[in-house]
PDB file of C-alpha atoms in Angstrom:
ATOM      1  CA  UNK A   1      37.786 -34.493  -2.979  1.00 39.00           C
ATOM      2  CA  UNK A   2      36.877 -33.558  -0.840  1.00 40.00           C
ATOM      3  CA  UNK A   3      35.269 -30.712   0.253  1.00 43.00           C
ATOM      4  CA  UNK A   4      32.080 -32.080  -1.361  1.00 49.00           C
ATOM      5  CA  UNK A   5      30.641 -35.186  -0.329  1.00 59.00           C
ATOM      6  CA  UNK A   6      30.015 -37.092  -2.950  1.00 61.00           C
ATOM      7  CA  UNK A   7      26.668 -38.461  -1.825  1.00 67.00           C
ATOM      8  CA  UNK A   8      25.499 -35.252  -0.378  1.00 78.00           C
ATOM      9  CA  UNK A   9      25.889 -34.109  -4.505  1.00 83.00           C
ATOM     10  CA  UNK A  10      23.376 -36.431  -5.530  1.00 85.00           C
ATOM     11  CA  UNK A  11      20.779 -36.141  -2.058  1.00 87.00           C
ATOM     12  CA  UNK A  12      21.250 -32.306  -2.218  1.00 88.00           C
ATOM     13  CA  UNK A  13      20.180 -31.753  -6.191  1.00 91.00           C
ATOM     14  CA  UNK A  14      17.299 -33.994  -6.158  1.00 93.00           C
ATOM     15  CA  UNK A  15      16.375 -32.561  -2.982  1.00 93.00           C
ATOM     16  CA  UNK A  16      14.961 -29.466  -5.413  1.00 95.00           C
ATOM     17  CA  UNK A  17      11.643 -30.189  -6.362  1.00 96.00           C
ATOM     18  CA  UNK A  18      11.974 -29.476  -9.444  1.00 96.00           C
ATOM     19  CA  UNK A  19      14.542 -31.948 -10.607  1.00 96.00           C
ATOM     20  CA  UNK A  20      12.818 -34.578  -8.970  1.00 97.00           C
ATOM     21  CA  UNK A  21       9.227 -33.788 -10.069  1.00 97.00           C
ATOM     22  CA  UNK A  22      11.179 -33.585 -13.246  1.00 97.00           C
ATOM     23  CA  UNK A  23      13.149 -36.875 -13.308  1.00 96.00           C
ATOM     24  CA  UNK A  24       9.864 -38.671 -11.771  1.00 96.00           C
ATOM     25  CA  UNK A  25       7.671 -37.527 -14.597  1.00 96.00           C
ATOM     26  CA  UNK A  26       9.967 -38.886 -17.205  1.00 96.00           C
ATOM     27  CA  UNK A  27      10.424 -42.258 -15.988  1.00 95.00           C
ATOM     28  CA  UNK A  28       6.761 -43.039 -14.279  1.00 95.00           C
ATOM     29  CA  UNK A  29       4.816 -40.912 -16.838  1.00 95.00           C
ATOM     30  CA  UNK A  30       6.486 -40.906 -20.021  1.00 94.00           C
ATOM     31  CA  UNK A  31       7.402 -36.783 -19.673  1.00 94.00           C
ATOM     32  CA  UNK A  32       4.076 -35.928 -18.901  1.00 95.00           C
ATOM     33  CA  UNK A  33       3.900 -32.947 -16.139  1.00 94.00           C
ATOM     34  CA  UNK A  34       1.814 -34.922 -13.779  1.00 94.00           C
ATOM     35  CA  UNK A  35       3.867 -34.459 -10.980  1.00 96.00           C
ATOM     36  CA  UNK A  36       4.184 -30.998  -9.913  1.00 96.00           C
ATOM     37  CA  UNK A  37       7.297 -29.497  -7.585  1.00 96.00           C
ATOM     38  CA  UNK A  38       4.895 -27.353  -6.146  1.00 96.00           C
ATOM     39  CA  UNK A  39       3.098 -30.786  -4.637  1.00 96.00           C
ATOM     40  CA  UNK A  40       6.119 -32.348  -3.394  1.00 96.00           C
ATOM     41  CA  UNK A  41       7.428 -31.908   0.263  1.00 94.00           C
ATOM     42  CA  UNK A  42      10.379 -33.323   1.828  1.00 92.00           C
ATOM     43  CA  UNK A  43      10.535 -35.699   4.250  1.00 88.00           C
ATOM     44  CA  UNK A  44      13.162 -36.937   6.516  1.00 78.00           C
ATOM     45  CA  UNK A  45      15.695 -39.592   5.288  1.00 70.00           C
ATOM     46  CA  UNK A  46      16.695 -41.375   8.514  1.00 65.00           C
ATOM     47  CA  UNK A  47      15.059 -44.611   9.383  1.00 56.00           C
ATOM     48  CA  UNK A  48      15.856 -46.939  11.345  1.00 46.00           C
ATOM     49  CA  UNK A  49      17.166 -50.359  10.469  1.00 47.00           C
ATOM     50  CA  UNK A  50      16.886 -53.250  13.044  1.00 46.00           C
ATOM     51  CA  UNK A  51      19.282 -56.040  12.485  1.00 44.00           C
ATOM     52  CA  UNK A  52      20.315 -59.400  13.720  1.00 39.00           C
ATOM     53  CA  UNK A  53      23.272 -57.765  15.484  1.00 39.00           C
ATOM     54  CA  UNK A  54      22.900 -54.042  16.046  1.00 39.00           C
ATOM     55  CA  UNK A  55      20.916 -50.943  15.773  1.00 45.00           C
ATOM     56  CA  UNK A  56      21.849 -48.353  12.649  1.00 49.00           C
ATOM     57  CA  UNK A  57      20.652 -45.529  11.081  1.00 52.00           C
ATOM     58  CA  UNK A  58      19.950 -46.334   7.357  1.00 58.00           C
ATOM     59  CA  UNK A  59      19.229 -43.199   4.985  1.00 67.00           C
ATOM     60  CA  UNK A  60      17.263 -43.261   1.690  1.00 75.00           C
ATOM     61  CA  UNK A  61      18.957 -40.973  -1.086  1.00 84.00           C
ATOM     62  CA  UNK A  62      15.655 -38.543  -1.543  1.00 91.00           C
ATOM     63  CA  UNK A  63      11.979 -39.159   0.019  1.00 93.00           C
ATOM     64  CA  UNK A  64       9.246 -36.481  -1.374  1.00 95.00           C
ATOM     65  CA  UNK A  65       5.574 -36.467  -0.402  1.00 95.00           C
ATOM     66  CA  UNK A  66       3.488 -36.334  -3.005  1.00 96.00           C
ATOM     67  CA  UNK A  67       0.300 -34.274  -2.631  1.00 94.00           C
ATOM     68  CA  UNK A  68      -1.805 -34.179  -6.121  1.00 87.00           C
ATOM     69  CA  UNK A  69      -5.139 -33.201  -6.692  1.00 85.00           C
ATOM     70  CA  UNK A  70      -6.400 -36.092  -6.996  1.00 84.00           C
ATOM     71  CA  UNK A  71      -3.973 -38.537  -4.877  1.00 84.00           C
ATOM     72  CA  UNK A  72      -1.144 -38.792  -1.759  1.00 92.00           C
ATOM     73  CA  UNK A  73       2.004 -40.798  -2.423  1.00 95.00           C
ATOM     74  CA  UNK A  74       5.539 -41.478  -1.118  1.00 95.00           C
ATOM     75  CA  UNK A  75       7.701 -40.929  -3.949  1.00 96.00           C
ATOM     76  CA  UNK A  76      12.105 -41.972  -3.369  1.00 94.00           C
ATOM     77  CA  UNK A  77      15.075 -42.115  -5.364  1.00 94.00           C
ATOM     78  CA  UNK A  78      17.938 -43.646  -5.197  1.00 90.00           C
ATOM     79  CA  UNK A  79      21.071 -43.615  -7.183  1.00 88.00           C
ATOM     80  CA  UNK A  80      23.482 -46.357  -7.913  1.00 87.00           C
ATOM     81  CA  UNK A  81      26.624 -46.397  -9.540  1.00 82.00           C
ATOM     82  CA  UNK A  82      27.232 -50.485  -8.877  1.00 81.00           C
ATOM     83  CA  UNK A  83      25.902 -53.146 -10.049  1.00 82.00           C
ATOM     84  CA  UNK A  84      24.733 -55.185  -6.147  1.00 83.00           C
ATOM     85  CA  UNK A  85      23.154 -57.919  -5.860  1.00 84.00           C
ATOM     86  CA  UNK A  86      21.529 -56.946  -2.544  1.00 85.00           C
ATOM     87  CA  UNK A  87      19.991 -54.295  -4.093  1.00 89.00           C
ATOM     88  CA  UNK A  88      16.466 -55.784  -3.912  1.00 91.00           C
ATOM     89  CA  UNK A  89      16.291 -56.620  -0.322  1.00 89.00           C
ATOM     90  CA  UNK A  90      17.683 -53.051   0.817  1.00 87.00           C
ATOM     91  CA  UNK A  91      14.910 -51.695  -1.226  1.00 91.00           C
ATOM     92  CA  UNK A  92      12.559 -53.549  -0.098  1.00 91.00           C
ATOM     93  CA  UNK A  93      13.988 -52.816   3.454  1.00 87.00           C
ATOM     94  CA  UNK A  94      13.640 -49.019   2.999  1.00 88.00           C
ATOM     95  CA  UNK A  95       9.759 -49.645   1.856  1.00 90.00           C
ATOM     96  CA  UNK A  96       9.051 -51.660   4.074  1.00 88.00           C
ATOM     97  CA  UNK A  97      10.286 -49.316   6.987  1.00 86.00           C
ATOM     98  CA  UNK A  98       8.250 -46.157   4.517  1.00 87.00           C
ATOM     99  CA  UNK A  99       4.806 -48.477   5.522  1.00 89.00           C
ATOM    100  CA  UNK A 100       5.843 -49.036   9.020  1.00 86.00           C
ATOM    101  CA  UNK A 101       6.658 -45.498   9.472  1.00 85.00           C
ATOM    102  CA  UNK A 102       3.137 -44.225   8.400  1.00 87.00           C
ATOM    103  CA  UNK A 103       1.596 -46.705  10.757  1.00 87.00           C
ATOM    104  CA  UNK A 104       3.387 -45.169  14.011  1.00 84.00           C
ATOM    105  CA  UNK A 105       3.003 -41.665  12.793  1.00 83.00           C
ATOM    106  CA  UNK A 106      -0.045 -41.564  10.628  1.00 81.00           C
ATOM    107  CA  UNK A 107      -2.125 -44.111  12.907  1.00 79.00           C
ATOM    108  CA  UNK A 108      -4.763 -43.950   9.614  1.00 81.00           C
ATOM    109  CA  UNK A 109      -6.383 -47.722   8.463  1.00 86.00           C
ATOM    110  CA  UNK A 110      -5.435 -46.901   5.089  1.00 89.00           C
ATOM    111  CA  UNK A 111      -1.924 -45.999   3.576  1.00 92.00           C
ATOM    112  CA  UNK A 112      -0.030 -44.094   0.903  1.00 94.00           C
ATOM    113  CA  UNK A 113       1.743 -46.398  -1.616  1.00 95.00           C
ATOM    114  CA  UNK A 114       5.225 -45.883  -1.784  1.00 95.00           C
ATOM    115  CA  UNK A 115       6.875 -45.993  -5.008  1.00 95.00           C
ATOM    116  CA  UNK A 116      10.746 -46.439  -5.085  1.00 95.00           C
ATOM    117  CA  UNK A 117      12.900 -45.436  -8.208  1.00 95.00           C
ATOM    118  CA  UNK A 118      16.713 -47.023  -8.602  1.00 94.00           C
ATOM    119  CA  UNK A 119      18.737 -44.658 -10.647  1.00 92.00           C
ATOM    120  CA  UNK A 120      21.604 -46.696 -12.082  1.00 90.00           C
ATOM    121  CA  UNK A 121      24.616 -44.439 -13.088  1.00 85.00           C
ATOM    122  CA  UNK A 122      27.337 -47.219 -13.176  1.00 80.00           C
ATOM    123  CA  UNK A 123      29.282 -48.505 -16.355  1.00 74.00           C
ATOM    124  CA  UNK A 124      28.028 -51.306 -18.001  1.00 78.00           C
ATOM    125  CA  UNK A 125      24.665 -53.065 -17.775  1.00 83.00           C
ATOM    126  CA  UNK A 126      22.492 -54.216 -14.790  1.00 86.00           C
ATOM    127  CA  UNK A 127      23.032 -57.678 -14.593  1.00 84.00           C
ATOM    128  CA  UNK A 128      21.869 -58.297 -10.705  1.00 85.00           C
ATOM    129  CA  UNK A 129      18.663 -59.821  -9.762  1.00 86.00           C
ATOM    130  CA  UNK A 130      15.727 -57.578  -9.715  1.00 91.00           C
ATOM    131  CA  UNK A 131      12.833 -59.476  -7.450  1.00 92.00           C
ATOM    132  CA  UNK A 132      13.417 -61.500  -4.731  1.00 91.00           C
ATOM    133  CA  UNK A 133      12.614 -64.402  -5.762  1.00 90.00           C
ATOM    134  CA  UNK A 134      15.502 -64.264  -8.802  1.00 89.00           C
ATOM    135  CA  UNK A 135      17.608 -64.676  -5.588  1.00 87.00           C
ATOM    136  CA  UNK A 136      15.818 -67.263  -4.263  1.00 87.00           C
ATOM    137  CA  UNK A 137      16.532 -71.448  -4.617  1.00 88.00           C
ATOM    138  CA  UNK A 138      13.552 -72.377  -4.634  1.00 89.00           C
ATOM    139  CA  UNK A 139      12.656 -76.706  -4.186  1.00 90.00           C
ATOM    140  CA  UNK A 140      10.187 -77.976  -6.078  1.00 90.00           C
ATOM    141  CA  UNK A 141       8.005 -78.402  -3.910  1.00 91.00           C
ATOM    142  CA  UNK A 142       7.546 -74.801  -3.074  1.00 91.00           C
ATOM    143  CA  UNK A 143       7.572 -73.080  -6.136  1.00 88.00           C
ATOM    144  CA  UNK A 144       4.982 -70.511  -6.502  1.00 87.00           C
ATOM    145  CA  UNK A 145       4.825 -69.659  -2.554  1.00 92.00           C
ATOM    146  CA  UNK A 146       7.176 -67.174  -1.420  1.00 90.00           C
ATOM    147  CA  UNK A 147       6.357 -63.907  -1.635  1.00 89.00           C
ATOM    148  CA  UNK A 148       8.001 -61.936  -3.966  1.00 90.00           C
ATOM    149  CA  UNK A 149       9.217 -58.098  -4.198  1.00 90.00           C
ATOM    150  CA  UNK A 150      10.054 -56.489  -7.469  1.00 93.00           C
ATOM    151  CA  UNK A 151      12.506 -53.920  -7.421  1.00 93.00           C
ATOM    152  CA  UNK A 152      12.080 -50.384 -10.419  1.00 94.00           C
ATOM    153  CA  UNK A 153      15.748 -49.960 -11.956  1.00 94.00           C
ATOM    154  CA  UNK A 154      16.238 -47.480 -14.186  1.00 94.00           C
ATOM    155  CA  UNK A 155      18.986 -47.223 -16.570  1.00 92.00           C
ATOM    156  CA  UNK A 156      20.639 -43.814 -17.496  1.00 90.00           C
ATOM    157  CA  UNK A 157      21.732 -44.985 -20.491  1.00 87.00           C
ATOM    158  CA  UNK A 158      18.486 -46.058 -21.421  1.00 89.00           C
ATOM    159  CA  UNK A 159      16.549 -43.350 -20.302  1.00 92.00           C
ATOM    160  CA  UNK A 160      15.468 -40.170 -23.088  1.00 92.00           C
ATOM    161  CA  UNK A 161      16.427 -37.149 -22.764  1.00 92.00           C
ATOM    162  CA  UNK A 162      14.294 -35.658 -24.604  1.00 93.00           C
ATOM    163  CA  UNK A 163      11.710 -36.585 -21.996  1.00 96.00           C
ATOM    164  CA  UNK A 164      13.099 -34.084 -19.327  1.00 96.00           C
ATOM    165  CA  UNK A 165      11.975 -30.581 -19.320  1.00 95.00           C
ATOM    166  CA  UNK A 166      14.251 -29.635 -16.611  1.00 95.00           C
ATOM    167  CA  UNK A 167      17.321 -27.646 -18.517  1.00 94.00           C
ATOM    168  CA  UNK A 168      19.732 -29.039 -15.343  1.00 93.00           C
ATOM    169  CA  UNK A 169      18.506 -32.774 -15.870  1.00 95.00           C
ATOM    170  CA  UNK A 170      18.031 -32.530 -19.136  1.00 94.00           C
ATOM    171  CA  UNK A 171      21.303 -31.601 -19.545  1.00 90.00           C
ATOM    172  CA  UNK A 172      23.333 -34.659 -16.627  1.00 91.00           C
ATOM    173  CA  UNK A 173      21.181 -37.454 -18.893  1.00 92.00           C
ATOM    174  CA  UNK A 174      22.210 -36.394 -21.898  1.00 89.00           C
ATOM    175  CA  UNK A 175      25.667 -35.894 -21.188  1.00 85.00           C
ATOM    176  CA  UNK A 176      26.317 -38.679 -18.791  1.00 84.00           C
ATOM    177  CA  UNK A 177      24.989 -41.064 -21.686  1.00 82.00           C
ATOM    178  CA  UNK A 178      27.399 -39.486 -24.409  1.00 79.00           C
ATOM    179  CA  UNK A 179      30.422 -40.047 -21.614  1.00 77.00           C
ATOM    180  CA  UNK A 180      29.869 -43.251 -21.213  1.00 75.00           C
ATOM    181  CA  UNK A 181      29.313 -44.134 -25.027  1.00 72.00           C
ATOM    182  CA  UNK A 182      32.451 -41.864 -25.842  1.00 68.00           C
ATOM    183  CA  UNK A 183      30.803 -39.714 -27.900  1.00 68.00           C
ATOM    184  CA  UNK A 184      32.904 -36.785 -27.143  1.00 65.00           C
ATOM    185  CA  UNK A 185      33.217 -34.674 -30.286  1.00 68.00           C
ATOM    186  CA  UNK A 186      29.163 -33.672 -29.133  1.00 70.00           C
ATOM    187  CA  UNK A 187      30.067 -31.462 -25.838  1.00 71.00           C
ATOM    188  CA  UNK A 188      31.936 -28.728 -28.377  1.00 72.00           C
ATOM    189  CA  UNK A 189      30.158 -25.771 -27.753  1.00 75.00           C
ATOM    190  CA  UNK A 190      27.943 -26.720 -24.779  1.00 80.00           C
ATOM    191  CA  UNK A 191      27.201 -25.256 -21.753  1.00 83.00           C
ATOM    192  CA  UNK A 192      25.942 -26.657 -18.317  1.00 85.00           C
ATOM    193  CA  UNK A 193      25.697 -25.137 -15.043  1.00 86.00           C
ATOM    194  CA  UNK A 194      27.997 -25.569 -12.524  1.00 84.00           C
ATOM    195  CA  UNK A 195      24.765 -28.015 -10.641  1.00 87.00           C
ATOM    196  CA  UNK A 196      24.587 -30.051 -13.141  1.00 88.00           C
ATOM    197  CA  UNK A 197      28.567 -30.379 -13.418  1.00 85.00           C
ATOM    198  CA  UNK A 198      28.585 -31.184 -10.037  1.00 86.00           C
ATOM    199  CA  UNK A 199      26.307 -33.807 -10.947  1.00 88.00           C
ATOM    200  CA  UNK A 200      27.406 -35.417 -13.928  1.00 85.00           C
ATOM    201  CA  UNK A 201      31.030 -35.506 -12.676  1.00 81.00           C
ATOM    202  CA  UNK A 202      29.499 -37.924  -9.283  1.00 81.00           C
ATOM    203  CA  UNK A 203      27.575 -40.089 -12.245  1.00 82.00           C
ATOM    204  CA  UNK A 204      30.639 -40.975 -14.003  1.00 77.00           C
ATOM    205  CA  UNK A 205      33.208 -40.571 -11.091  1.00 73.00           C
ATOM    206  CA  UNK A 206      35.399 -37.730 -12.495  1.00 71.00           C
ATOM    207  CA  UNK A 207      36.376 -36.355  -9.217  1.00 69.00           C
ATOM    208  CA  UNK A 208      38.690 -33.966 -10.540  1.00 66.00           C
ATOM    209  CA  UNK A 209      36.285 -32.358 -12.011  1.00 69.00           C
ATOM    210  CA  UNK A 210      34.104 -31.862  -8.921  1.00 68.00           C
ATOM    211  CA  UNK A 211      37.176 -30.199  -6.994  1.00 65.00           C
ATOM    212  CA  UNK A 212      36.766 -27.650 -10.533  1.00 68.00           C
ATOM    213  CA  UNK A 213      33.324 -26.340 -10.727  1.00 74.00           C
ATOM    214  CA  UNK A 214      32.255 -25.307  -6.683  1.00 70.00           C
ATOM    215  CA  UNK A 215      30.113 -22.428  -6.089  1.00 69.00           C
ATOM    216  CA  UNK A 216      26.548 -21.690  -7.562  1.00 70.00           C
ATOM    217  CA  UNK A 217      26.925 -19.257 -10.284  1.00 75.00           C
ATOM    218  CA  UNK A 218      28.110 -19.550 -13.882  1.00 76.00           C
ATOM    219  CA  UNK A 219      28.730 -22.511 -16.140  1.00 82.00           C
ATOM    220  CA  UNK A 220      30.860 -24.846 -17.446  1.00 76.00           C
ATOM    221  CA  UNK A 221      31.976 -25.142 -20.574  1.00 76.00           C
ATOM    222  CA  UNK A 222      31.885 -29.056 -21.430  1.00 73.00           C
ATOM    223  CA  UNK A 223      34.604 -29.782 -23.994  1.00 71.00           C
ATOM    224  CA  UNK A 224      36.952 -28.299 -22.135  1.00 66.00           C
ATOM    225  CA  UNK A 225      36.093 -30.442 -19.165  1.00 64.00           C
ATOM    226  CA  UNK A 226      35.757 -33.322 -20.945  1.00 62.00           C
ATOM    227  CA  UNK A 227      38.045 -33.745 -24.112  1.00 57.00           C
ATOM    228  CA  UNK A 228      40.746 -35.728 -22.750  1.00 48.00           C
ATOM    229  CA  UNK A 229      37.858 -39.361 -21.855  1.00 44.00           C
ATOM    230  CA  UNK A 230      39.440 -41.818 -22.883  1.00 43.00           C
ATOM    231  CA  UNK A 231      42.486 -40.935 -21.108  1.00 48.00           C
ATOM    232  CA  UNK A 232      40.315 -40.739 -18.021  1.00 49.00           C
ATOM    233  CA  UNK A 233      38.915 -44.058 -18.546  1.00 48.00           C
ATOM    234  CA  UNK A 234      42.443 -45.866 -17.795  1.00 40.00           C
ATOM    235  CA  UNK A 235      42.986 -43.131 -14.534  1.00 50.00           C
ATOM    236  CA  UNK A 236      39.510 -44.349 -13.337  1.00 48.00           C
ATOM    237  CA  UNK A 237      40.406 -47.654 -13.956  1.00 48.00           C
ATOM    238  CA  UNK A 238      43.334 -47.489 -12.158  1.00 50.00           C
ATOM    239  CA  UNK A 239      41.434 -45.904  -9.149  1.00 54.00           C
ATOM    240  CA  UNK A 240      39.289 -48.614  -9.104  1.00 57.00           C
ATOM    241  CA  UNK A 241      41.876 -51.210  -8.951  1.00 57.00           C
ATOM    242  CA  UNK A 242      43.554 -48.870  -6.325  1.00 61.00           C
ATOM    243  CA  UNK A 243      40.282 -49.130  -4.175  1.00 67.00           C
ATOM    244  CA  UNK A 244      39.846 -52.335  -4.597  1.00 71.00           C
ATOM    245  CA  UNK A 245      43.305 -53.310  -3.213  1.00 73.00           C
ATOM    246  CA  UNK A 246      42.580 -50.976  -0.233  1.00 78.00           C
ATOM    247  CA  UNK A 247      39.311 -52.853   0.324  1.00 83.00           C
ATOM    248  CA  UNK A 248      40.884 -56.209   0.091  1.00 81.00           C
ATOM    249  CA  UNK A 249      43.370 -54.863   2.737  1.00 83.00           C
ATOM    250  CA  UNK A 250      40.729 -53.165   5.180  1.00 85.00           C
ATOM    251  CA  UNK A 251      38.272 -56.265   5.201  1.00 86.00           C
ATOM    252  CA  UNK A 252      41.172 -58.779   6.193  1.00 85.00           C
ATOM    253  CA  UNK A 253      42.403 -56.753   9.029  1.00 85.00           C
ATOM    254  CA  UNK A 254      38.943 -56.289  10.430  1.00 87.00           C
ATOM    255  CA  UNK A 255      38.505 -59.858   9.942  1.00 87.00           C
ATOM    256  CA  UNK A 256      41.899 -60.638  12.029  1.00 84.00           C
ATOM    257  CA  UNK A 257      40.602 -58.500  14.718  1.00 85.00           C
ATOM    258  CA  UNK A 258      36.617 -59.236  14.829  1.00 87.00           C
ATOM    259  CA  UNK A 259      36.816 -62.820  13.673  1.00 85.00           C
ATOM    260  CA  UNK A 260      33.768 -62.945  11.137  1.00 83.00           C
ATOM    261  CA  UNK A 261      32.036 -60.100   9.857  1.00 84.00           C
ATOM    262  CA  UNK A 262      28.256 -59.772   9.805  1.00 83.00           C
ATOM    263  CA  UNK A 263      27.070 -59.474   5.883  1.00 77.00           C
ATOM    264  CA  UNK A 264      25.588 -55.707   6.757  1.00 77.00           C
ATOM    265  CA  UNK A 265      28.767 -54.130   7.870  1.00 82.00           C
ATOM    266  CA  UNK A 266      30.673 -55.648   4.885  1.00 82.00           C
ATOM    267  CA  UNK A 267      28.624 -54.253   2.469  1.00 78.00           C
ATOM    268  CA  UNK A 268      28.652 -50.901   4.258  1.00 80.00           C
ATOM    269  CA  UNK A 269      32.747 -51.523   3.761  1.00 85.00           C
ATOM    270  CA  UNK A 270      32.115 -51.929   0.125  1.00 80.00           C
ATOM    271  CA  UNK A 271      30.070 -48.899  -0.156  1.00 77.00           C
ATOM    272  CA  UNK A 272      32.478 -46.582   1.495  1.00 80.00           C
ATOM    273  CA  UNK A 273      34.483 -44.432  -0.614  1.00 79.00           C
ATOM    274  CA  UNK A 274      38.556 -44.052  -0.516  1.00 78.00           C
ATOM    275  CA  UNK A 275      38.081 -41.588   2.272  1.00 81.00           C
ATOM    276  CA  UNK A 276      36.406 -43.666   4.985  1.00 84.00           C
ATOM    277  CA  UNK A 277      38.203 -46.738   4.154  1.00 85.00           C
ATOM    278  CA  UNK A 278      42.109 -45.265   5.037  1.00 84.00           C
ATOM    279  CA  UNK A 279      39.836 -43.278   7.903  1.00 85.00           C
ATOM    280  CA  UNK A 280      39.239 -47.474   8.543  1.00 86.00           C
ATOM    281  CA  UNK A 281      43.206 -48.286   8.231  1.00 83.00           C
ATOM    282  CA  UNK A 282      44.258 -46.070  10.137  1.00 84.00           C
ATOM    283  CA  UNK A 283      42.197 -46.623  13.153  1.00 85.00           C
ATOM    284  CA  UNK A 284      42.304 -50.927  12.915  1.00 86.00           C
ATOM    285  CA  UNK A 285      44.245 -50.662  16.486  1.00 83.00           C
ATOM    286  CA  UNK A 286      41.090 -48.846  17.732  1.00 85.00           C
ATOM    287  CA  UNK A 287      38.346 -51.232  16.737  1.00 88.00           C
ATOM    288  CA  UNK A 288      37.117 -53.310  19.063  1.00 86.00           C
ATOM    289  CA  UNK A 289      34.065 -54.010  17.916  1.00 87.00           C
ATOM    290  CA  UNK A 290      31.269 -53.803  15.224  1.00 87.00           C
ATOM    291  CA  UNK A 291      30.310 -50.511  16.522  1.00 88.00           C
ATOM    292  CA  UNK A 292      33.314 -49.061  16.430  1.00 87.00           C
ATOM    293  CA  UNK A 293      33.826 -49.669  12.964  1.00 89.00           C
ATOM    294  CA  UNK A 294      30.044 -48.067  12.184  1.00 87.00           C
ATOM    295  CA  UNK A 295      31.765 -45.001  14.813  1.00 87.00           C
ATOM    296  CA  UNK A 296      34.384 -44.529  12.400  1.00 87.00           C
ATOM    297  CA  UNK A 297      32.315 -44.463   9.142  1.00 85.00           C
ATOM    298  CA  UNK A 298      29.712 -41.881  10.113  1.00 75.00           C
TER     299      UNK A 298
END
């Protein structure tokens, strides 16, 4: 795969304002153009995460400023294909540095609110915790006293179509929800551009497909893309397991040669696609240290 990055898919097509004005309006608003493209401006993705044991750059999938008429807000996406536990916590991490960051560079008494949106894409159902405190033990005798964080998932699967004005996004819901319920015989005679191929082929991790449809003009015609699915259901499958193995393989040789690892770098090893982690096998005589493996995977 891999001329595209996979991520970069995802960042680069909600990086257009109008797919994410779009997509925000049908999940905050019910469809409703309240939030206009025109009103949204980028901002920058890097922020920086201070942990127990080293300095990293973390990056949020897509950050917009929001500008209305009558109102100023931070508005991110991310998307998800797995269902992870730490979920919560990283988005509350990535908010929490969205607040600090207006106090260095905005220096104002009052702040924007910053509303995060978790795109899940993944097979299956979100069954993770979504607040902190579903994470939490909690004794007795402090129920009721942490603070607690609640985290907005949205489901693909469960999210109307219908709702989208956007032909492109419009177009990756629908579809990505009639892949995953194998409803096949509805792509005959449909058409998508090759964005939105792009797209829908990250969302449900056909990666041959994405090595099909480069370029900007033209589009794709679905059922020929698509008609073999349940045949690619046991290849993905088997490219799980595949990764998996490799994973398995990667963590206990870093463990052999770091000792322990810290909980941060091995879910950035989880996270890494098949790419970075034989990029990680291959260099194990290298690694000396944490930050060498975080070297390797940028």
């Amino acid at each position: 795969m891999k001329d595209l990055k996979v991520d970069d898919v995802i960042r680069d097509f909600f990086r257009n304002p109008e797919h994410f004005a779009d997509m925000m309006n049908a999940i905050l608003y019910g469809g409703q153009n309240v939030i206009k493209p025109d009103e949204l401006q980028r901002m920058d993705t890097s922020e920086i995460f201070v942990g127990n044991y080293i300095s990293r750059e973390r990056r949020r999938d897509v950050i917009m400023l929001w500008k209305g008429k009558d109102s100023q807000a931070i508005l991110a996406l991310e998307a998800q294909d797995q269902v992870d536990f730490t979920m919560v916590s990283r988005t509350l991490l990535y908010d929490a540095l969205t607040y600090n960051m207006q106090d260095k560079e905005y220096k104002s008494y009052k702040i924007m609110p910053v509303v995060s949106l978790v795109l899940f894409h993944g097979e299956g159902r979100w069954i993770a915790a979504t607040s902190l405190v579903e994470r939490m033990d909690i004794p007795e005798s402090l129920k009721g006293m942490p603070n607690d964080w609640k985290m907005k998932i949205v489901d693909i699967k469960d999210l109307d179509y219908h709702l989208l004005k956007n032909e492109d996004n419009r177009n990756i819901v629908k579809t990505v929800n009639q892949i995953w319920r194998k409803e096949k015989e509805d792509f005959k005679g449909m058409e998508v551009s090759k964005t939105a191929a792009r797209v829908i082929a990250i969302l449900t991790e056909r990666f041959d497909i994405l090595e099909r449809v480069k370029g900007e003009e033209g589009t794709v015609a679905m059922w020929s893309f698509w008609k073999d699915i349940e045949d690619s259901g046991i290849r993905i499958g088997e490219e799980r397991g595949m990764k998996k193995g490799m994973l398995r393989i990667v963590i206990t040789q870093l463990k052999k040669v770091l000792g322990t690892l810290t909980p941060e770098l091995t879910l950035r090893i989880e996270l890494s696609n098949e790419e970075e982690l034989n990029n990680l096998a291959l260099h194990i005589a290298d690694i000396h240290s944490e930050t060498d493996v975080y070297m390797i995977l940028e």
